Amino acid sequence: MATASSSSRSITSMFNPKVSESAIKAEALWAMFVAKHNIPFLASDHANILFPKMFPDSELAKQFSSGRTKTTAIVTQALAPHFLNKVTSELRTIFHTDALFLSECLTPVWEIAVLGVLQPDKAASFSVDTIIGLAKRFPQLDLADSASLDQLREEFIDFTLSPDLPAPDETQVHFQEIECWSTIQYYELNQKVGLPFKPATMQAYVNGYTDTVTKDRLSLGSLTNTSRNEKTESARRHIGHGVQLSYVCGELFVDCLSDYAVFIQSKIVARALGLPPLSVMKLPPGGSTKIFSTLEFSKLLHETVADGYKATFDLTNFCSVYLSFIKGWGPEYHRQTVNGTPCWVEIQMHGPLVWLDKVLIELGPTTKITSKS
């Protein structure tokens, strides 16, 4: 990632009082872009020259003046403290703890703050996930040793994802994470293609290339289908880099790495947002969003258990996420269901399904069925 020593100059002394507020905002956005996308600070020296040439009619481009020294100062003296406050504030709220605990689990302070710059949208809404996920994704940050991360993760799950779920006999069933977090099955129209893919890492990729399937990558281009039609073949050629799936502490995020949008249906996220359960969201290239929340599922499960076995069993439908490449579906399209799209995957969340099975067993129906029936 981009690293540099903080300048001894005050950051306020680096801004020209005659420069517009819009130019200052542009420089701050550029600094965040540099940090988030792992761009060397040295590139800022060239941006000063490049932007006015790219946009010769823009007064804003002419006012932009943020070389490597200034960009470094904005990141370390402005953005980093801002996101540090967000992270530490949320951790104190979640764990009801003090700064001593934070300093033991998360060091050094500057690098924690940079996490907020790398993933500002996720840091603001779910900082614990961001910290743990990025600490493992970027080991060079040296945020904490593995023992501290595992302890933080266990305490977080125990605090948020284990509400007491009373069965009729008052048995309590708690959520437990399992090593294999999902099964991903690829489809073309209504036909299952290839074997189920079970990621062996917390980050997994689904792309359109012909590479061999590995523990963290499903390459759809390598899968054959003798009944594949021309429209499906055309769509497959545009999948490209596909998507990145990141699973951390019961939360599943997706990043669209393709040059084309992907379409997602997640009943649990739709419910959390107050949308109809069959809503389909479009994620543009470069976009990132949460597509599953075990915390939200735990709330729904807790509310539903009192309604009996049948209502609880129906929650099986909330444990899968559907994602299509290139083509969407739903009320705005002539394709009304996901199996009308040429290329799509179903992502089954193992932890919630196993949890649901345990609850169903405790509820004890007349006819013994589970979420896998």
CSV table of C-alpha atoms in Angstrom, one decimal:
chain,number,residue,atom,x,y,z
A,1,MET,CA,0.0,0.0,0.0
A,2,ALA,CA,1.1,3.6,-0.3
A,3,THR,CA,3.3,4.6,2.6
A,4,ALA,CA,5.2,7.8,3.4
A,5,SER,CA,6.5,9.7,6.3
A,6,SER,CA,4.2,12.5,7.5
A,7,SER,CA,5.4,16.0,6.7
A,8,SER,CA,6.3,18.2,9.6
A,9,ARG,CA,4.4,21.1,8.0
A,10,SER,CA,0.9,21.8,9.3
A,11,ILE,CA,-1.7,20.7,6.8
A,12,THR,CA,-3.6,24.0,7.1
A,13,SER,CA,-0.5,25.8,5.9
A,14,MET,CA,-0.6,23.8,2.6
A,15,PHE,CA,-4.0,25.2,1.4
A,16,ASN,CA,-4.0,28.5,-0.4
A,17,PRO,CA,-6.7,30.7,1.1
A,18,LYS,CA,-7.6,32.0,-2.4
A,19,VAL,CA,-8.4,28.5,-3.7
A,20,SER,CA,-12.1,27.6,-3.8
A,21,GLU,CA,-13.7,25.1,-1.5
A,22,SER,CA,-14.4,22.9,-4.5
A,23,ALA,CA,-10.7,22.6,-5.2
A,24,ILE,CA,-9.9,21.7,-1.7
A,25,LYS,CA,-12.6,19.0,-1.8
A,26,ALA,CA,-11.1,17.7,-5.1
A,27,GLU,CA,-7.7,17.5,-3.4
A,28,ALA,CA,-9.1,15.5,-0.5
A,29,LEU,CA,-11.0,13.2,-2.9
A,30,TRP,CA,-7.7,12.6,-4.8
A,31,ALA,CA,-5.9,11.8,-1.5
A,32,MET,CA,-8.5,9.2,-0.6
A,33,PHE,CA,-8.4,7.7,-4.1
A,34,VAL,CA,-4.6,7.4,-3.8
A,35,ALA,CA,-4.8,5.6,-0.5
A,36,LYS,CA,-7.8,3.4,-1.4
A,37,HIS,CA,-6.3,2.1,-4.6
A,38,ASN,CA,-2.7,1.6,-3.4
A,39,ILE,CA,-1.3,4.3,-5.7
A,40,PRO,CA,2.2,5.7,-4.9
A,41,PHE,CA,2.2,9.2,-3.4
A,42,LEU,CA,4.7,10.1,-6.1
A,43,ALA,CA,1.8,9.9,-8.7
A,44,SER,CA,0.4,13.1,-7.2
A,45,ASP,CA,3.3,15.1,-8.6
A,46,HIS,CA,2.2,14.1,-12.1
A,47,ALA,CA,-1.5,14.7,-11.4
A,48,ASN,CA,-0.8,18.4,-11.0
A,49,ILE,CA,0.4,18.5,-14.6
A,50,LEU,CA,-2.0,15.9,-16.0
A,51,PHE,CA,-5.4,17.3,-14.8
A,52,PRO,CA,-5.1,20.8,-16.4
A,53,LYS,CA,-4.1,19.1,-19.7
A,54,MET,CA,-7.0,16.7,-19.5
A,55,PHE,CA,-9.5,19.4,-18.7
A,56,PRO,CA,-8.1,22.6,-20.2
A,57,ASP,CA,-11.5,24.4,-19.9
A,58,SER,CA,-11.9,23.6,-16.2
A,59,GLU,CA,-11.0,26.3,-13.6
A,60,LEU,CA,-11.1,23.6,-11.0
A,61,ALA,CA,-8.4,21.6,-12.7
A,62,LYS,CA,-6.2,24.7,-12.9
A,63,GLN,CA,-6.7,25.3,-9.1
A,64,PHE,CA,-5.9,21.7,-8.2
A,65,SER,CA,-2.5,21.6,-6.6
A,66,SER,CA,-1.7,18.5,-4.5
A,67,GLY,CA,1.7,17.0,-5.0
A,68,ARG,CA,3.1,14.1,-3.0
A,69,THR,CA,3.9,16.1,0.1
A,70,LYS,CA,0.5,17.6,0.3
A,71,THR,CA,-1.3,14.4,-0.5
A,72,THR,CA,0.7,12.6,2.1
A,73,ALA,CA,-0.3,15.2,4.7
A,74,ILE,CA,-4.0,15.0,3.8
A,75,VAL,CA,-3.9,11.3,4.3
A,76,THR,CA,-1.9,11.2,7.5
A,77,GLN,CA,-3.1,14.4,9.2
A,78,ALA,CA,-6.7,14.7,8.1
A,79,LEU,CA,-8.2,11.5,6.7
A,80,ALA,CA,-6.4,9.1,9.0
A,81,PRO,CA,-7.5,10.8,12.3
A,82,HIS,CA,-11.1,11.1,10.9
A,83,PHE,CA,-11.4,7.4,10.2
A,84,LEU,CA,-9.5,6.5,13.4
A,85,ASN,CA,-12.2,8.3,15.4
A,86,LYS,CA,-14.9,6.3,13.5
A,87,VAL,CA,-13.2,3.0,14.1
A,88,THR,CA,-12.4,3.5,17.8
A,89,SER,CA,-15.8,5.0,18.5
A,90,GLU,CA,-17.7,2.0,17.0
A,91,LEU,CA,-15.4,-0.5,18.7
A,92,ARG,CA,-16.1,1.1,22.1
A,93,THR,CA,-19.8,0.9,21.3
A,94,ILE,CA,-19.7,-2.7,20.3
A,95,PHE,CA,-17.5,-4.0,23.0
A,96,HIS,CA,-18.2,-1.5,25.8
A,97,THR,CA,-14.5,-1.2,26.3
A,98,ASP,CA,-11.8,1.4,26.7
A,99,ALA,CA,-8.8,2.5,24.7
A,100,LEU,CA,-6.5,0.1,26.5
A,101,PHE,CA,-8.3,-2.9,25.0
A,102,LEU,CA,-8.1,-1.3,21.6
A,103,SER,CA,-4.4,-0.5,21.8
A,104,GLU,CA,-3.7,-4.2,22.7
A,105,CYS,CA,-5.7,-5.6,19.8
A,106,LEU,CA,-5.1,-3.0,17.1
A,107,THR,CA,-1.7,-1.5,16.4
A,108,PRO,CA,-0.3,0.8,15.2
A,109,VAL,CA,-2.9,3.6,15.3
A,110,TRP,CA,-2.0,5.2,12.0
A,111,GLU,CA,-2.5,1.9,10.1
A,112,ILE,CA,-5.9,1.4,11.7
A,113,ALA,CA,-7.0,4.8,10.4
A,114,VAL,CA,-5.8,4.0,6.9
A,115,LEU,CA,-8.2,1.1,6.9
A,116,GLY,CA,-11.0,3.7,6.9
A,117,VAL,CA,-9.4,5.3,3.9
A,118,LEU,CA,-9.1,2.0,2.1
A,119,GLN,CA,-12.7,1.0,2.6
A,120,PRO,CA,-14.5,4.2,3.9
A,121,ASP,CA,-18.1,2.9,3.1
A,122,LYS,CA,-17.6,-0.3,5.0
A,123,ALA,CA,-15.6,1.3,7.8
A,124,ALA,CA,-18.4,3.7,8.6
A,125,SER,CA,-21.0,1.0,8.8
A,126,PHE,CA,-19.2,-2.1,10.0
A,127,SER,CA,-15.7,-1.2,11.3
A,128,VAL,CA,-15.0,-4.5,13.0
A,129,ASP,CA,-15.5,-6.4,9.8
A,130,THR,CA,-13.4,-4.0,7.9
A,131,ILE,CA,-10.5,-4.2,10.4
A,132,ILE,CA,-10.5,-8.0,10.6
A,133,GLY,CA,-11.0,-8.6,6.9
A,134,LEU,CA,-8.4,-6.1,5.7
A,135,ALA,CA,-5.9,-7.1,8.3
A,136,LYS,CA,-6.0,-10.6,6.9
A,137,ARG,CA,-6.2,-9.4,3.3
A,138,PHE,CA,-3.2,-7.0,3.8
A,139,PRO,CA,-0.9,-8.7,6.3
A,140,GLN,CA,1.7,-5.9,5.7
A,141,LEU,CA,-0.4,-3.6,7.8
A,142,ASP,CA,0.5,-5.7,10.9
A,143,LEU,CA,-2.6,-4.6,12.6
A,144,ALA,CA,-2.6,-7.3,15.2
A,145,ASP,CA,-1.3,-10.8,15.7
A,146,SER,CA,-3.5,-13.7,14.6
A,147,ALA,CA,-4.4,-14.6,18.2
A,148,SER,CA,-5.8,-11.1,18.8
A,149,LEU,CA,-7.7,-11.1,15.6
A,150,ASP,CA,-9.3,-14.5,16.4
A,151,GLN,CA,-10.2,-13.3,19.9
A,152,LEU,CA,-11.7,-10.1,18.5
A,153,ARG,CA,-13.7,-12.1,16.0
A,154,GLU,CA,-15.0,-14.6,18.5
A,155,GLU,CA,-16.0,-11.9,21.0
A,156,PHE,CA,-17.8,-10.0,18.2
A,157,ILE,CA,-19.7,-13.1,17.0
A,158,ASP,CA,-20.6,-14.0,20.6
A,159,PHE,CA,-21.8,-10.5,21.3
A,160,THR,CA,-23.9,-9.9,18.1
A,161,LEU,CA,-24.9,-13.2,16.6
A,162,SER,CA,-25.9,-15.4,19.5
A,163,PRO,CA,-29.3,-14.3,20.7
A,164,ASP,CA,-31.2,-16.9,22.7
A,165,LEU,CA,-33.6,-18.7,20.5
A,166,PRO,CA,-36.0,-20.6,22.7
A,167,ALA,CA,-37.6,-23.7,21.4
A,168,PRO,CA,-40.9,-24.9,23.0
A,169,ASP,CA,-38.9,-26.7,25.6
A,170,GLU,CA,-36.8,-23.6,26.3
A,171,THR,CA,-33.7,-25.0,24.7
A,172,GLN,CA,-31.4,-22.3,23.5
A,173,VAL,CA,-29.7,-22.6,20.1
A,174,HIS,CA,-26.7,-20.4,19.4
A,175,PHE,CA,-25.0,-19.5,16.1
A,176,GLN,CA,-21.6,-21.1,15.4
A,177,GLU,CA,-19.4,-20.2,12.5
A,178,ILE,CA,-18.2,-23.1,10.3
A,179,GLU,CA,-15.0,-23.4,8.3
A,180,CYS,CA,-16.6,-23.7,4.9
A,181,TRP,CA,-18.8,-20.6,4.7
A,182,SER,CA,-20.7,-21.2,1.4
A,183,THR,CA,-21.4,-23.3,-1.6
A,184,ILE,CA,-21.5,-21.5,-5.0
A,185,GLN,CA,-23.3,-23.2,-7.9
A,186,TYR,CA,-23.1,-21.9,-11.4
A,187,TYR,CA,-26.1,-22.0,-13.8
A,188,GLU,CA,-26.9,-21.2,-17.4
A,189,LEU,CA,-30.6,-20.4,-17.7
A,190,ASN,CA,-32.2,-23.2,-15.6
A,191,GLN,CA,-29.4,-25.7,-16.1
A,192,LYS,CA,-26.8,-26.5,-13.4
A,193,VAL,CA,-23.3,-26.4,-14.9
A,194,GLY,CA,-20.2,-27.8,-13.2
A,195,LEU,CA,-19.7,-29.0,-9.7
A,196,PRO,CA,-20.6,-27.0,-6.6
A,197,PHE,CA,-17.7,-24.7,-5.6
A,198,LYS,CA,-16.9,-24.4,-1.9
A,199,PRO,CA,-14.4,-21.6,-1.2
A,200,ALA,CA,-11.6,-22.5,1.2
A,201,THR,CA,-10.8,-18.9,2.0
A,202,MET,CA,-12.7,-15.9,3.3
A,203,GLN,CA,-12.2,-14.2,-0.1
A,204,ALA,CA,-13.3,-15.9,-3.3
A,205,TYR,CA,-13.4,-14.9,-7.0
A,206,VAL,CA,-15.9,-15.8,-9.7
A,207,ASN,CA,-14.7,-14.8,-13.1
A,208,GLY,CA,-15.1,-15.7,-16.8
A,209,TYR,CA,-11.6,-16.9,-17.5
A,210,THR,CA,-10.4,-20.5,-18.3
A,211,ASP,CA,-8.0,-20.9,-15.4
A,212,THR,CA,-8.1,-24.1,-13.3
A,213,VAL,CA,-10.5,-23.9,-10.4
A,214,THR,CA,-8.6,-23.2,-7.1
A,215,LYS,CA,-9.5,-23.0,-3.5
A,216,ASP,CA,-10.4,-19.3,-3.8
A,217,ARG,CA,-11.3,-19.0,-7.5
A,218,LEU,CA,-14.1,-20.3,-9.7
A,219,SER,CA,-13.3,-19.7,-13.4
A,220,LEU,CA,-16.6,-20.1,-15.4
A,221,GLY,CA,-14.8,-20.1,-18.7
A,222,SER,CA,-13.4,-23.6,-17.9
A,223,LEU,CA,-16.9,-25.1,-17.6
A,224,THR,CA,-18.4,-26.9,-20.5
A,225,ASN,CA,-22.1,-27.3,-21.5
A,226,THR,CA,-23.1,-29.1,-24.7
A,227,SER,CA,-26.5,-27.4,-24.8
A,228,ARG,CA,-25.1,-23.9,-24.4
A,229,ASN,CA,-26.8,-21.4,-26.8
A,230,GLU,CA,-25.4,-18.4,-28.6
A,231,LYS,CA,-26.8,-15.8,-26.2
A,232,THR,CA,-25.3,-17.6,-23.2
A,233,GLU,CA,-21.9,-17.9,-25.0
A,234,SER,CA,-22.0,-14.2,-25.8
A,235,ALA,CA,-22.8,-13.2,-22.2
A,236,ARG,CA,-20.0,-15.5,-20.9
A,237,ARG,CA,-17.4,-13.6,-23.0
A,238,HIS,CA,-18.2,-10.4,-21.2
A,239,ILE,CA,-17.9,-11.7,-17.6
A,240,GLY,CA,-14.2,-10.9,-17.5
A,241,HIS,CA,-12.8,-10.3,-14.0
A,242,GLY,CA,-16.3,-11.1,-12.6
A,243,VAL,CA,-16.8,-10.5,-8.9
A,244,GLN,CA,-14.9,-10.7,-5.6
A,245,LEU,CA,-16.7,-12.1,-2.6
A,246,SER,CA,-15.5,-11.2,0.9
A,247,TYR,CA,-16.9,-13.0,3.9
A,248,VAL,CA,-16.0,-11.6,7.3
A,249,CYS,CA,-17.8,-12.2,10.7
A,250,GLY,CA,-21.1,-13.3,9.2
A,251,GLU,CA,-21.2,-10.5,6.6
A,252,LEU,CA,-20.8,-11.1,2.9
A,253,PHE,CA,-19.7,-8.3,0.5
A,254,VAL,CA,-19.4,-8.3,-3.2
A,255,ASP,CA,-17.2,-6.2,-5.4
A,256,CYS,CA,-17.9,-6.0,-9.1
A,257,LEU,CA,-14.6,-6.4,-11.0
A,258,SER,CA,-16.2,-6.8,-14.4
A,259,ASP,CA,-16.6,-4.1,-17.0
A,260,TYR,CA,-20.4,-4.9,-16.9
A,261,ALA,CA,-22.9,-4.7,-14.1
A,262,VAL,CA,-24.0,-7.7,-12.0
A,263,PHE,CA,-27.5,-8.2,-10.6
A,264,ILE,CA,-28.2,-9.4,-7.1
A,265,GLN,CA,-31.2,-10.7,-5.2
A,266,SER,CA,-30.8,-11.1,-1.4
A,267,LYS,CA,-33.9,-11.4,0.6
A,268,ILE,CA,-32.2,-10.7,3.9
A,269,VAL,CA,-30.6,-7.5,2.7
A,270,ALA,CA,-33.9,-6.4,1.0
A,271,ARG,CA,-35.7,-6.9,4.3
A,272,ALA,CA,-33.1,-4.9,6.2
A,273,LEU,CA,-33.6,-2.1,3.7
A,274,GLY,CA,-37.4,-2.3,3.8
A,275,LEU,CA,-37.6,-3.5,0.2
A,276,PRO,CA,-39.8,-6.2,-1.3
A,277,PRO,CA,-38.2,-9.6,-0.7
A,278,LEU,CA,-37.7,-10.4,-4.4
A,279,SER,CA,-36.1,-7.0,-5.2
A,280,VAL,CA,-33.1,-7.2,-7.5
A,281,MET,CA,-30.3,-4.6,-7.2
A,282,LYS,CA,-27.9,-3.6,-10.0
A,283,LEU,CA,-24.3,-3.3,-9.0
A,284,PRO,CA,-22.3,-1.3,-11.6
A,285,PRO,CA,-18.6,-1.9,-12.5
A,286,GLY,CA,-16.4,-0.9,-9.6
A,287,GLY,CA,-19.3,-1.1,-7.1
A,288,SER,CA,-19.3,-2.8,-3.7
A,289,THR,CA,-22.1,-3.7,-1.5
A,290,LYS,CA,-23.2,-6.1,1.3
A,291,ILE,CA,-25.3,-9.0,0.1
A,292,PHE,CA,-25.7,-11.1,3.3
A,293,SER,CA,-25.9,-10.3,7.0
A,294,THR,CA,-25.9,-13.1,9.6
A,295,LEU,CA,-26.8,-10.4,12.1
A,296,GLU,CA,-30.0,-9.5,10.2
A,297,PHE,CA,-30.7,-13.2,9.8
A,298,SER,CA,-30.4,-13.7,13.5
A,299,LYS,CA,-33.0,-11.0,14.2
A,300,LEU,CA,-35.4,-12.6,11.7
A,301,LEU,CA,-34.9,-16.0,13.1
A,302,HIS,CA,-35.5,-14.8,16.6
A,303,GLU,CA,-38.8,-13.1,15.5
A,304,THR,CA,-40.0,-16.2,13.5
A,305,VAL,CA,-39.3,-19.0,16.0
A,306,ALA,CA,-42.5,-18.2,17.9
A,307,ASP,CA,-44.6,-18.7,14.8
A,308,GLY,CA,-43.7,-22.4,14.7
A,309,TYR,CA,-42.0,-24.9,12.5
A,310,LYS,CA,-43.4,-24.1,9.1
A,311,ALA,CA,-42.7,-20.4,9.3
A,312,THR,CA,-39.2,-21.1,10.6
A,313,PHE,CA,-38.5,-23.6,7.9
A,314,ASP,CA,-39.5,-21.0,5.2
A,315,LEU,CA,-36.4,-19.0,6.3
A,316,THR,CA,-34.4,-21.4,4.2
A,317,ASN,CA,-35.1,-19.1,1.3
A,318,PHE,CA,-33.3,-16.3,3.1
A,319,CYS,CA,-30.0,-18.3,3.2
A,320,SER,CA,-29.2,-18.0,-0.5
A,321,VAL,CA,-28.1,-15.1,-2.6
A,322,TYR,CA,-28.6,-15.0,-6.4
A,323,LEU,CA,-26.1,-13.2,-8.6
A,324,SER,CA,-26.3,-12.9,-12.4
A,325,PHE,CA,-23.7,-11.5,-14.8
A,326,ILE,CA,-24.4,-9.1,-17.7
A,327,LYS,CA,-28.2,-9.6,-17.8
A,328,GLY,CA,-30.7,-8.6,-15.1
A,329,TRP,CA,-34.2,-9.9,-14.2
A,330,GLY,CA,-37.3,-8.8,-12.4
A,331,PRO,CA,-40.3,-6.5,-13.0
A,332,GLU,CA,-38.2,-4.1,-15.2
A,333,TYR,CA,-37.0,-6.9,-17.5
A,334,HIS,CA,-38.7,-9.5,-19.7
A,335,ARG,CA,-36.8,-12.1,-17.7
A,336,GLN,CA,-38.9,-12.4,-14.5
A,337,THR,CA,-36.8,-15.0,-12.6
A,338,VAL,CA,-33.1,-15.5,-12.3
A,339,ASN,CA,-33.2,-18.8,-14.2
A,340,GLY,CA,-34.1,-16.7,-17.3
A,341,THR,CA,-30.7,-15.1,-17.3
A,342,PRO,CA,-27.8,-16.7,-19.3
A,343,CYS,CA,-25.1,-16.8,-16.5
A,344,TRP,CA,-25.8,-16.8,-12.8
A,345,VAL,CA,-24.7,-18.3,-9.5
A,346,GLU,CA,-26.5,-19.3,-6.3
A,347,ILE,CA,-24.5,-18.6,-3.1
A,348,GLN,CA,-25.7,-20.8,-0.2
A,349,MET,CA,-24.7,-19.5,3.2
A,350,HIS,CA,-23.6,-22.5,5.3
A,351,GLY,CA,-23.5,-21.0,8.8
A,352,PRO,CA,-27.1,-19.8,8.8
A,353,LEU,CA,-28.4,-23.0,7.2
A,354,VAL,CA,-26.7,-25.1,9.9
A,355,TRP,CA,-28.1,-22.8,12.5
A,356,LEU,CA,-31.5,-23.1,11.1
A,357,ASP,CA,-31.3,-26.9,11.0
A,358,LYS,CA,-30.5,-27.0,14.7
A,359,VAL,CA,-33.4,-24.8,15.5
A,360,LEU,CA,-35.8,-26.9,13.3
A,361,ILE,CA,-34.6,-30.0,15.1
A,362,GLU,CA,-35.4,-28.4,18.5
A,363,LEU,CA,-38.8,-27.3,17.2
A,364,GLY,CA,-39.5,-30.9,16.2
A,365,PRO,CA,-42.1,-31.2,13.4
A,366,THR,CA,-44.5,-34.1,13.0
A,367,THR,CA,-42.7,-35.0,9.8
A,368,LYS,CA,-38.9,-34.7,10.2
A,369,ILE,CA,-37.6,-32.3,7.6
A,370,THR,CA,-34.7,-29.8,7.6
A,371,SER,CA,-33.5,-27.0,5.4
A,372,LYS,CA,-31.8,-29.5,3.2
A,373,SER,CA,-35.0,-31.5,2.6
